[in-house]
Amino acid sequence: MRAVFLTELGEIEVELDDKRAPATVKNFLRYVKAKAYDGGTFYRTVTTEPDNQPDKTIKINVIQGGAREGFKAFPPIALERTSKTGLKHKDGVLSMARDTPDSATEAIFICVGDQPELDFGGKRNPDGQGFAAFGKVVRGMEVVKKIHKSHADGQALTPKIAIKKVVQKP
């Protein structure tokens, strides 16, 4: 199953792994069905060149986005750890953003390059639990890279990159 992010810079098509990360895919699709991402944005770029994470010893490269302003998030979901799913944060992988374990709601990120420190046991997050990978970009990685290199004030994309809508494909 697939979904397409229609952004102001082009389309990003992702293949969702509902076999290995069923709860995370189900969570993402409930936001898609609720049209939460329609009018949302990619609002964050985390880069190593230039380095916009001076306070971090473990550096990553990702773009992050989410639902439109004012959308009331559904309750958080349990973290599907990469140690259980077997999915890894490789180039183009789609994952759920979170603060603490079991706190993910609607925010997503896409890896630019391999990011093993985001997997279970990785050191980017002090708790070592990693993030819930649940899909991968199959078309539009050039759009992801364009967003990643867009102008930012620190990690905040300025301006934010509009997500016109996200649609599910069979």
Short mmCIF file of N, CA and C in Angstrom, two decimals:
data_model
loop_
_atom_site.label_atom_id
_atom_site.label_comp_id
_atom_site.label_asym_id
_atom_site.label_seq_id
_atom_site.Cartn_x
_atom_site.Cartn_y
_atom_site.Cartn_z
N MET A 1 0.84 -1.17 0.00
CA MET A 1 0.00 0.00 0.00
C MET A 1 0.90 1.24 0.00
N ARG A 2 0.39 2.28 -0.63
CA ARG A 2 1.20 3.49 -0.80
C ARG A 2 0.40 4.75 -0.45
N ALA A 3 1.13 5.83 -0.23
CA ALA A 3 0.53 7.15 -0.03
C ALA A 3 1.39 8.16 -0.76
N VAL A 4 0.77 9.25 -1.18
CA VAL A 4 1.49 10.31 -1.90
C VAL A 4 1.30 11.63 -1.17
N PHE A 5 2.42 12.26 -0.83
CA PHE A 5 2.43 13.61 -0.30
C PHE A 5 2.49 14.55 -1.50
N LEU A 6 1.47 15.38 -1.67
CA LEU A 6 1.47 16.38 -2.74
C LEU A 6 1.93 17.69 -2.09
N THR A 7 3.19 18.06 -2.35
CA THR A 7 3.76 19.26 -1.73
C THR A 7 3.90 20.37 -2.77
N GLU A 8 4.17 21.55 -2.30
CA GLU A 8 4.37 22.67 -3.22
C GLU A 8 5.62 22.50 -4.08
N LEU A 9 6.53 21.60 -3.68
CA LEU A 9 7.74 21.36 -4.47
C LEU A 9 7.66 20.10 -5.31
N GLY A 10 6.56 19.36 -5.22
CA GLY A 10 6.39 18.14 -6.01
C GLY A 10 5.85 17.01 -5.15
N GLU A 11 5.77 15.82 -5.76
CA GLU A 11 5.18 14.67 -5.09
C GLU A 11 6.24 13.76 -4.45
N ILE A 12 5.87 13.21 -3.30
CA ILE A 12 6.69 12.21 -2.62
C ILE A 12 5.79 11.00 -2.40
N GLU A 13 6.10 9.90 -3.07
CA GLU A 13 5.31 8.68 -2.92
C GLU A 13 6.04 7.72 -1.99
N VAL A 14 5.29 7.19 -1.02
CA VAL A 14 5.87 6.28 -0.04
C VAL A 14 5.15 4.95 -0.07
N GLU A 15 5.92 3.89 0.14
CA GLU A 15 5.36 2.56 0.29
C GLU A 15 5.30 2.28 1.79
N LEU A 16 4.14 1.88 2.28
CA LEU A 16 3.93 1.67 3.70
C LEU A 16 4.07 0.19 4.03
N ASP A 17 4.80 -0.13 5.08
CA ASP A 17 5.05 -1.53 5.45
C ASP A 17 4.10 -1.96 6.56
N ASP A 18 2.85 -2.26 6.16
CA ASP A 18 1.84 -2.63 7.14
C ASP A 18 2.01 -4.06 7.66
N LYS A 19 2.91 -4.81 7.06
CA LYS A 19 3.19 -6.17 7.56
C LYS A 19 4.10 -6.11 8.79
N ARG A 20 5.15 -5.29 8.72
CA ARG A 20 6.12 -5.24 9.82
C ARG A 20 5.84 -4.14 10.84
N ALA A 21 5.14 -3.09 10.43
CA ALA A 21 4.81 -1.99 11.35
C ALA A 21 3.31 -1.67 11.27
N PRO A 22 2.46 -2.64 11.55
CA PRO A 22 1.01 -2.45 11.34
C PRO A 22 0.39 -1.33 12.18
N ALA A 23 0.77 -1.19 13.42
CA ALA A 23 0.15 -0.17 14.28
C ALA A 23 0.56 1.24 13.83
N THR A 24 1.80 1.40 13.40
CA THR A 24 2.27 2.72 12.97
C THR A 24 1.64 3.09 11.64
N VAL A 25 1.53 2.13 10.72
CA VAL A 25 0.87 2.40 9.44
C VAL A 25 -0.60 2.75 9.69
N LYS A 26 -1.26 2.00 10.55
CA LYS A 26 -2.67 2.28 10.86
C LYS A 26 -2.82 3.69 11.42
N ASN A 27 -1.91 4.09 12.31
CA ASN A 27 -1.93 5.44 12.88
C ASN A 27 -1.77 6.49 11.79
N PHE A 28 -0.77 6.33 10.92
CA PHE A 28 -0.54 7.28 9.83
C PHE A 28 -1.78 7.39 8.94
N LEU A 29 -2.37 6.24 8.59
CA LEU A 29 -3.52 6.25 7.69
C LEU A 29 -4.76 6.88 8.32
N ARG A 30 -4.89 6.81 9.64
CA ARG A 30 -6.04 7.48 10.25
C ARG A 30 -5.90 8.99 10.12
N TYR A 31 -4.66 9.50 10.14
CA TYR A 31 -4.46 10.93 9.89
C TYR A 31 -4.71 11.27 8.43
N VAL A 32 -4.29 10.39 7.52
CA VAL A 32 -4.54 10.62 6.10
C VAL A 32 -6.06 10.66 5.85
N LYS A 33 -6.78 9.68 6.39
CA LYS A 33 -8.24 9.61 6.20
C LYS A 33 -8.94 10.81 6.82
N ALA A 34 -8.41 11.34 7.90
CA ALA A 34 -8.99 12.52 8.55
C ALA A 34 -8.57 13.82 7.85
N LYS A 35 -7.76 13.69 6.80
CA LYS A 35 -7.24 14.83 6.04
C LYS A 35 -6.40 15.78 6.91
N ALA A 36 -5.78 15.23 7.93
CA ALA A 36 -4.98 16.03 8.86
C ALA A 36 -3.76 16.67 8.19
N TYR A 37 -3.19 15.97 7.21
CA TYR A 37 -1.98 16.50 6.55
C TYR A 37 -2.32 17.51 5.46
N ASP A 38 -3.59 17.54 5.02
CA ASP A 38 -4.00 18.48 3.99
C ASP A 38 -3.89 19.89 4.56
N GLY A 39 -2.99 20.67 4.03
CA GLY A 39 -2.72 22.00 4.58
C GLY A 39 -1.63 21.99 5.64
N GLY A 40 -1.04 20.82 5.87
CA GLY A 40 0.09 20.72 6.80
C GLY A 40 1.37 21.22 6.15
N THR A 41 2.49 20.98 6.80
CA THR A 41 3.76 21.46 6.27
C THR A 41 4.91 20.51 6.61
N PHE A 42 5.95 20.62 5.82
CA PHE A 42 7.28 20.18 6.25
C PHE A 42 7.87 21.44 6.88
N TYR A 43 8.21 21.35 8.16
CA TYR A 43 8.59 22.55 8.91
C TYR A 43 10.00 22.48 9.49
N ARG A 44 10.67 21.34 9.34
CA ARG A 44 11.99 21.19 9.97
C ARG A 44 12.93 20.46 9.03
N THR A 45 14.16 20.94 8.98
CA THR A 45 15.23 20.24 8.29
C THR A 45 16.41 20.13 9.23
N VAL A 46 16.92 18.93 9.39
CA VAL A 46 18.07 18.69 10.26
C VAL A 46 19.21 18.28 9.34
N THR A 47 20.28 19.05 9.34
CA THR A 47 21.35 18.87 8.35
C THR A 47 22.73 18.80 9.01
N THR A 48 23.63 18.10 8.32
CA THR A 48 25.03 18.09 8.75
C THR A 48 25.87 19.05 7.91
N GLU A 49 25.38 19.41 6.73
CA GLU A 49 26.09 20.38 5.87
C GLU A 49 25.09 21.36 5.31
N PRO A 50 24.96 22.56 5.85
CA PRO A 50 25.66 23.02 7.04
C PRO A 50 25.11 22.34 8.30
N ASP A 51 25.92 22.28 9.31
CA ASP A 51 25.54 21.64 10.57
C ASP A 51 24.61 22.58 11.34
N ASN A 52 23.34 22.18 11.46
CA ASN A 52 22.40 23.01 12.23
C ASN A 52 21.97 22.32 13.52
N GLN A 53 22.87 21.44 14.04
CA GLN A 53 22.61 20.73 15.30
C GLN A 53 23.84 20.82 16.20
N PRO A 54 24.28 22.05 16.48
CA PRO A 54 25.53 22.24 17.22
C PRO A 54 25.54 21.64 18.62
N ASP A 55 24.37 21.48 19.22
CA ASP A 55 24.32 20.94 20.59
C ASP A 55 24.23 19.42 20.63
N LYS A 56 24.27 18.78 19.47
CA LYS A 56 24.15 17.31 19.40
C LYS A 56 25.48 16.68 19.01
N THR A 57 25.87 15.64 19.72
CA THR A 57 27.08 14.91 19.34
C THR A 57 26.77 13.89 18.25
N ILE A 58 25.55 13.36 18.23
CA ILE A 58 25.10 12.43 17.20
C ILE A 58 24.32 13.23 16.17
N LYS A 59 24.88 13.34 14.97
CA LYS A 59 24.28 14.16 13.90
C LYS A 59 23.41 13.29 12.99
N ILE A 60 22.32 13.88 12.50
CA ILE A 60 21.42 13.18 11.58
C ILE A 60 21.05 14.10 10.43
N ASN A 61 20.42 13.51 9.40
CA ASN A 61 19.89 14.25 8.26
C ASN A 61 18.46 13.77 8.01
N VAL A 62 17.49 14.64 8.30
CA VAL A 62 16.08 14.31 8.11
C VAL A 62 15.30 15.58 7.77
N ILE A 63 14.10 15.37 7.20
CA ILE A 63 13.11 16.44 7.13
C ILE A 63 11.91 15.99 7.95
N GLN A 64 11.24 16.94 8.57
CA GLN A 64 10.11 16.60 9.44
C GLN A 64 8.90 17.43 9.05
N GLY A 65 7.74 16.79 9.10
CA GLY A 65 6.50 17.47 8.78
C GLY A 65 5.36 16.95 9.62
N GLY A 66 4.18 17.55 9.39
CA GLY A 66 3.04 17.10 10.16
C GLY A 66 1.74 17.73 9.72
N ALA A 67 0.74 17.54 10.56
CA ALA A 67 -0.62 17.98 10.30
C ALA A 67 -0.73 19.49 10.25
N ARG A 68 -1.84 19.93 9.68
CA ARG A 68 -2.11 21.37 9.61
C ARG A 68 -2.30 21.94 11.02
N GLU A 69 -2.01 23.22 11.15
CA GLU A 69 -2.19 23.90 12.44
C GLU A 69 -3.64 23.78 12.88
N GLY A 70 -3.82 23.52 14.16
CA GLY A 70 -5.16 23.45 14.71
C GLY A 70 -5.78 22.06 14.68
N PHE A 71 -5.16 21.10 13.97
CA PHE A 71 -5.72 19.75 13.96
C PHE A 71 -5.46 19.11 15.32
N LYS A 72 -6.51 18.58 15.93
CA LYS A 72 -6.37 17.94 17.23
C LYS A 72 -5.88 16.52 17.04
N ALA A 73 -4.69 16.25 17.53
CA ALA A 73 -4.07 14.94 17.35
C ALA A 73 -4.86 13.84 18.06
N PHE A 74 -4.82 12.65 17.47
CA PHE A 74 -5.38 11.47 18.12
C PHE A 74 -4.46 11.08 19.28
N PRO A 75 -4.90 10.21 20.17
CA PRO A 75 -4.02 9.78 21.26
C PRO A 75 -2.74 9.13 20.73
N PRO A 76 -1.64 9.26 21.45
CA PRO A 76 -0.36 8.68 21.01
C PRO A 76 -0.44 7.16 20.90
N ILE A 77 0.48 6.62 20.10
CA ILE A 77 0.52 5.17 19.89
C ILE A 77 1.76 4.56 20.55
N ALA A 78 1.70 3.25 20.74
CA ALA A 78 2.85 2.51 21.26
C ALA A 78 3.95 2.50 20.21
N LEU A 79 5.18 2.61 20.66
CA LEU A 79 6.35 2.62 19.79
C LEU A 79 6.62 1.22 19.24
N GLU A 80 6.59 1.08 17.90
CA GLU A 80 6.98 -0.16 17.26
C GLU A 80 8.48 -0.06 16.99
N ARG A 81 9.26 -0.64 17.87
CA ARG A 81 10.72 -0.52 17.81
C ARG A 81 11.30 -1.26 16.62
N THR A 82 12.37 -0.70 16.07
CA THR A 82 13.02 -1.35 14.92
C THR A 82 13.61 -2.70 15.30
N SER A 83 13.87 -2.92 16.59
CA SER A 83 14.37 -4.23 17.04
C SER A 83 13.31 -5.31 16.85
N LYS A 84 12.03 -4.92 16.82
CA LYS A 84 10.93 -5.87 16.61
C LYS A 84 10.51 -5.93 15.15
N THR A 85 10.48 -4.77 14.47
CA THR A 85 9.99 -4.74 13.08
C THR A 85 11.04 -5.17 12.07
N GLY A 86 12.31 -5.00 12.42
CA GLY A 86 13.38 -5.30 11.47
C GLY A 86 13.62 -4.19 10.47
N LEU A 87 12.83 -3.12 10.53
CA LEU A 87 13.01 -1.99 9.63
C LEU A 87 14.16 -1.13 10.14
N LYS A 88 14.88 -0.52 9.23
CA LYS A 88 16.03 0.32 9.59
C LYS A 88 15.86 1.70 8.98
N HIS A 89 16.45 2.68 9.62
CA HIS A 89 16.40 4.06 9.15
C HIS A 89 17.45 4.29 8.05
N LYS A 90 17.13 3.79 6.88
CA LYS A 90 17.97 3.93 5.69
C LYS A 90 17.52 5.16 4.89
N ASP A 91 18.27 5.48 3.85
CA ASP A 91 17.93 6.60 2.97
C ASP A 91 16.49 6.48 2.49
N GLY A 92 15.69 7.52 2.69
CA GLY A 92 14.31 7.55 2.21
C GLY A 92 13.29 6.90 3.12
N VAL A 93 13.70 6.43 4.29
CA VAL A 93 12.75 5.77 5.19
C VAL A 93 11.85 6.82 5.86
N LEU A 94 10.57 6.46 5.96
CA LEU A 94 9.54 7.27 6.61
C LEU A 94 9.35 6.75 8.02
N SER A 95 9.32 7.65 8.99
CA SER A 95 9.26 7.25 10.39
C SER A 95 8.40 8.24 11.17
N MET A 96 7.95 7.81 12.36
CA MET A 96 7.16 8.68 13.23
C MET A 96 8.09 9.45 14.18
N ALA A 97 7.87 10.74 14.27
CA ALA A 97 8.61 11.55 15.24
C ALA A 97 7.99 11.34 16.62
N ARG A 98 8.80 11.50 17.64
CA ARG A 98 8.32 11.34 19.02
C ARG A 98 9.26 12.04 19.96
N ASP A 99 8.78 12.26 21.18
CA ASP A 99 9.65 12.73 22.25
C ASP A 99 10.05 11.52 23.09
N THR A 100 9.13 11.04 23.90
CA THR A 100 9.39 9.87 24.73
C THR A 100 8.79 8.63 24.07
N PRO A 101 9.18 7.42 24.48
CA PRO A 101 8.53 6.23 23.92
C PRO A 101 7.01 6.32 24.11
N ASP A 102 6.30 5.81 23.15
CA ASP A 102 4.84 5.77 23.20
C ASP A 102 4.20 7.16 23.18
N SER A 103 4.85 8.12 22.53
CA SER A 103 4.30 9.48 22.48
C SER A 103 4.02 9.97 21.05
N ALA A 104 4.26 9.13 20.03
CA ALA A 104 4.07 9.56 18.64
C ALA A 104 2.60 9.79 18.33
N THR A 105 2.34 10.87 17.60
CA THR A 105 0.98 11.16 17.14
C THR A 105 1.00 11.31 15.62
N GLU A 106 1.10 12.54 15.12
CA GLU A 106 1.00 12.77 13.67
C GLU A 106 2.30 13.17 12.99
N ALA A 107 3.29 13.64 13.71
CA ALA A 107 4.51 14.15 13.09
C ALA A 107 5.33 13.00 12.49
N ILE A 108 5.82 13.23 11.28
CA ILE A 108 6.60 12.22 10.57
C ILE A 108 7.95 12.83 10.16
N PHE A 109 8.89 11.95 9.84
CA PHE A 109 10.13 12.43 9.25
C PHE A 109 10.61 11.45 8.19
N ILE A 110 11.44 11.96 7.28
CA ILE A 110 12.02 11.16 6.21
C ILE A 110 13.53 11.29 6.31
N CYS A 111 14.21 10.15 6.30
CA CYS A 111 15.67 10.12 6.38
C CYS A 111 16.30 10.54 5.06
N VAL A 112 17.35 11.34 5.14
CA VAL A 112 18.16 11.70 3.99
C VAL A 112 19.52 11.05 4.23
N GLY A 113 19.76 9.93 3.54
CA GLY A 113 20.93 9.11 3.83
C GLY A 113 20.59 8.14 4.96
N ASP A 114 21.46 7.18 5.18
CA ASP A 114 21.26 6.19 6.24
C ASP A 114 21.45 6.85 7.60
N GLN A 115 20.53 6.55 8.54
CA GLN A 115 20.55 7.17 9.87
C GLN A 115 20.44 6.08 10.94
N PRO A 116 21.45 5.22 11.10
CA PRO A 116 21.36 4.11 12.05
C PRO A 116 21.19 4.55 13.51
N GLU A 117 21.57 5.76 13.84
CA GLU A 117 21.42 6.23 15.22
C GLU A 117 19.96 6.49 15.60
N LEU A 118 19.04 6.36 14.61
CA LEU A 118 17.61 6.50 14.88
C LEU A 118 16.94 5.15 15.10
N ASP A 119 17.69 4.05 14.90
CA ASP A 119 17.18 2.71 15.15
C ASP A 119 17.24 2.39 16.64
N PHE A 120 16.57 1.31 17.06
CA PHE A 120 16.66 0.84 18.43
C PHE A 120 18.13 0.66 18.79
N GLY A 121 18.52 1.15 19.95
CA GLY A 121 19.91 1.08 20.37
C GLY A 121 20.75 2.25 19.90
N GLY A 122 20.20 3.08 19.01
CA GLY A 122 20.92 4.25 18.52
C GLY A 122 21.05 5.30 19.61
N LYS A 123 22.00 6.18 19.43
CA LYS A 123 22.32 7.14 20.47
C LYS A 123 21.75 8.55 20.24
N ARG A 124 20.98 8.76 19.16
CA ARG A 124 20.43 10.10 18.93
C ARG A 124 19.47 10.49 20.05
N ASN A 125 18.62 9.56 20.48
CA ASN A 125 17.71 9.82 21.57
C ASN A 125 18.27 9.14 22.81
N PRO A 126 18.41 9.85 23.92
CA PRO A 126 19.04 9.27 25.12
C PRO A 126 18.40 7.98 25.63
N ASP A 127 17.10 7.75 25.33
CA ASP A 127 16.47 6.54 25.84
C ASP A 127 16.85 5.29 25.04
N GLY A 128 17.48 5.45 23.87
CA GLY A 128 17.96 4.32 23.09
C GLY A 128 16.87 3.48 22.44
N GLN A 129 15.63 3.93 22.52
CA GLN A 129 14.51 3.14 21.99
C GLN A 129 14.29 3.32 20.49
N GLY A 130 14.92 4.31 19.91
CA GLY A 130 14.77 4.56 18.48
C GLY A 130 13.40 5.10 18.13
N PHE A 131 13.14 5.09 16.83
CA PHE A 131 11.91 5.64 16.28
C PHE A 131 11.23 4.56 15.45
N ALA A 132 9.94 4.73 15.18
CA ALA A 132 9.15 3.72 14.48
C ALA A 132 9.17 3.95 12.97
N ALA A 133 10.09 3.27 12.28
CA ALA A 133 10.12 3.29 10.82
C ALA A 133 8.90 2.51 10.32
N PHE A 134 8.25 3.02 9.25
CA PHE A 134 7.05 2.32 8.78
C PHE A 134 6.85 2.40 7.27
N GLY A 135 7.80 2.96 6.55
CA GLY A 135 7.67 3.04 5.10
C GLY A 135 8.93 3.59 4.48
N LYS A 136 8.89 3.74 3.15
CA LYS A 136 10.05 4.29 2.45
C LYS A 136 9.59 5.02 1.19
N VAL A 137 10.37 6.01 0.81
CA VAL A 137 10.10 6.78 -0.40
C VAL A 137 10.41 5.88 -1.61
N VAL A 138 9.46 5.78 -2.52
CA VAL A 138 9.66 5.01 -3.75
C VAL A 138 9.69 5.92 -4.98
N ARG A 139 9.24 7.16 -4.81
CA ARG A 139 9.30 8.15 -5.89
C ARG A 139 9.29 9.53 -5.25
N GLY A 140 10.17 10.40 -5.74
CA GLY A 140 10.19 11.77 -5.24
C GLY A 140 11.30 12.08 -4.25
N MET A 141 12.33 11.23 -4.22
CA MET A 141 13.44 11.52 -3.30
C MET A 141 14.12 12.84 -3.65
N GLU A 142 14.03 13.25 -4.91
CA GLU A 142 14.60 14.55 -5.28
C GLU A 142 13.84 15.68 -4.60
N VAL A 143 12.53 15.50 -4.36
CA VAL A 143 11.73 16.49 -3.64
C VAL A 143 12.17 16.53 -2.17
N VAL A 144 12.37 15.35 -1.58
CA VAL A 144 12.85 15.28 -0.20
C VAL A 144 14.17 16.03 -0.07
N LYS A 145 15.09 15.80 -0.99
CA LYS A 145 16.40 16.46 -0.94
C LYS A 145 16.28 17.97 -1.14
N LYS A 146 15.33 18.39 -1.98
CA LYS A 146 15.12 19.82 -2.19
C LYS A 146 14.60 20.46 -0.89
N ILE A 147 13.67 19.79 -0.21
CA ILE A 147 13.17 20.29 1.07
C ILE A 147 14.31 20.34 2.09
N HIS A 148 15.13 19.28 2.10
CA HIS A 148 16.24 19.19 3.05
C HIS A 148 17.22 20.35 2.89
N LYS A 149 17.39 20.81 1.66
CA LYS A 149 18.34 21.89 1.38
C LYS A 149 17.68 23.27 1.34
N SER A 150 16.39 23.34 1.66
CA SER A 150 15.69 24.62 1.64
C SER A 150 16.17 25.53 2.77
N HIS A 151 15.90 26.82 2.62
CA HIS A 151 16.35 27.81 3.60
C HIS A 151 15.76 27.51 4.98
N ALA A 152 16.59 27.65 5.98
CA ALA A 152 16.14 27.40 7.36
C ALA A 152 16.78 28.40 8.31
N ASP A 153 16.06 28.71 9.35
CA ASP A 153 16.58 29.49 10.46
C ASP A 153 16.82 28.47 11.57
N GLY A 154 18.06 28.05 11.74
CA GLY A 154 18.36 26.91 12.60
C GLY A 154 17.81 25.68 11.90
N GLN A 155 16.89 24.97 12.54
CA GLN A 155 16.26 23.81 11.90
C GLN A 155 14.87 24.12 11.36
N ALA A 156 14.37 25.31 11.59
CA ALA A 156 13.03 25.68 11.15
C ALA A 156 13.05 26.13 9.69
N LEU A 157 12.37 25.39 8.83
CA LEU A 157 12.28 25.79 7.43
C LEU A 157 11.59 27.15 7.34
N THR A 158 12.22 28.07 6.59
CA THR A 158 11.66 29.40 6.41
C THR A 158 11.70 29.78 4.94
N PRO A 159 10.57 29.75 4.27
CA PRO A 159 9.26 29.41 4.80
C PRO A 159 9.06 27.89 4.90
N LYS A 160 8.02 27.51 5.63
CA LYS A 160 7.66 26.10 5.70
C LYS A 160 7.23 25.64 4.30
N ILE A 161 7.38 24.35 4.02
CA ILE A 161 7.01 23.80 2.72
C ILE A 161 5.61 23.19 2.85
N ALA A 162 4.68 23.72 2.07
CA ALA A 162 3.28 23.30 2.17
C ALA A 162 3.07 21.86 1.69
N ILE A 163 2.28 21.13 2.47
CA ILE A 163 1.74 19.84 2.05
C ILE A 163 0.31 20.14 1.62
N LYS A 164 0.06 20.06 0.31
CA LYS A 164 -1.29 20.34 -0.18
C LYS A 164 -2.26 19.28 0.31
N LYS A 165 -1.85 18.02 0.16
CA LYS A 165 -2.64 16.92 0.68
C LYS A 165 -1.83 15.63 0.62
N VAL A 166 -2.30 14.63 1.36
CA VAL A 166 -1.74 13.29 1.31
C VAL A 166 -2.88 12.35 0.93
N VAL A 167 -2.64 11.52 -0.08
CA VAL A 167 -3.66 10.59 -0.54
C VAL A 167 -3.14 9.17 -0.45
N GLN A 168 -4.02 8.28 -0.08
CA GLN A 168 -3.67 6.86 -0.01
C GLN A 168 -3.91 6.23 -1.37
N LYS A 169 -2.98 5.37 -1.78
CA LYS A 169 -3.13 4.60 -3.01
C LYS A 169 -3.24 3.13 -2.63
N PRO A 170 -3.96 2.35 -3.43
CA PRO A 170 -4.08 0.92 -3.10
C PRO A 170 -2.76 0.20 -3.18
#
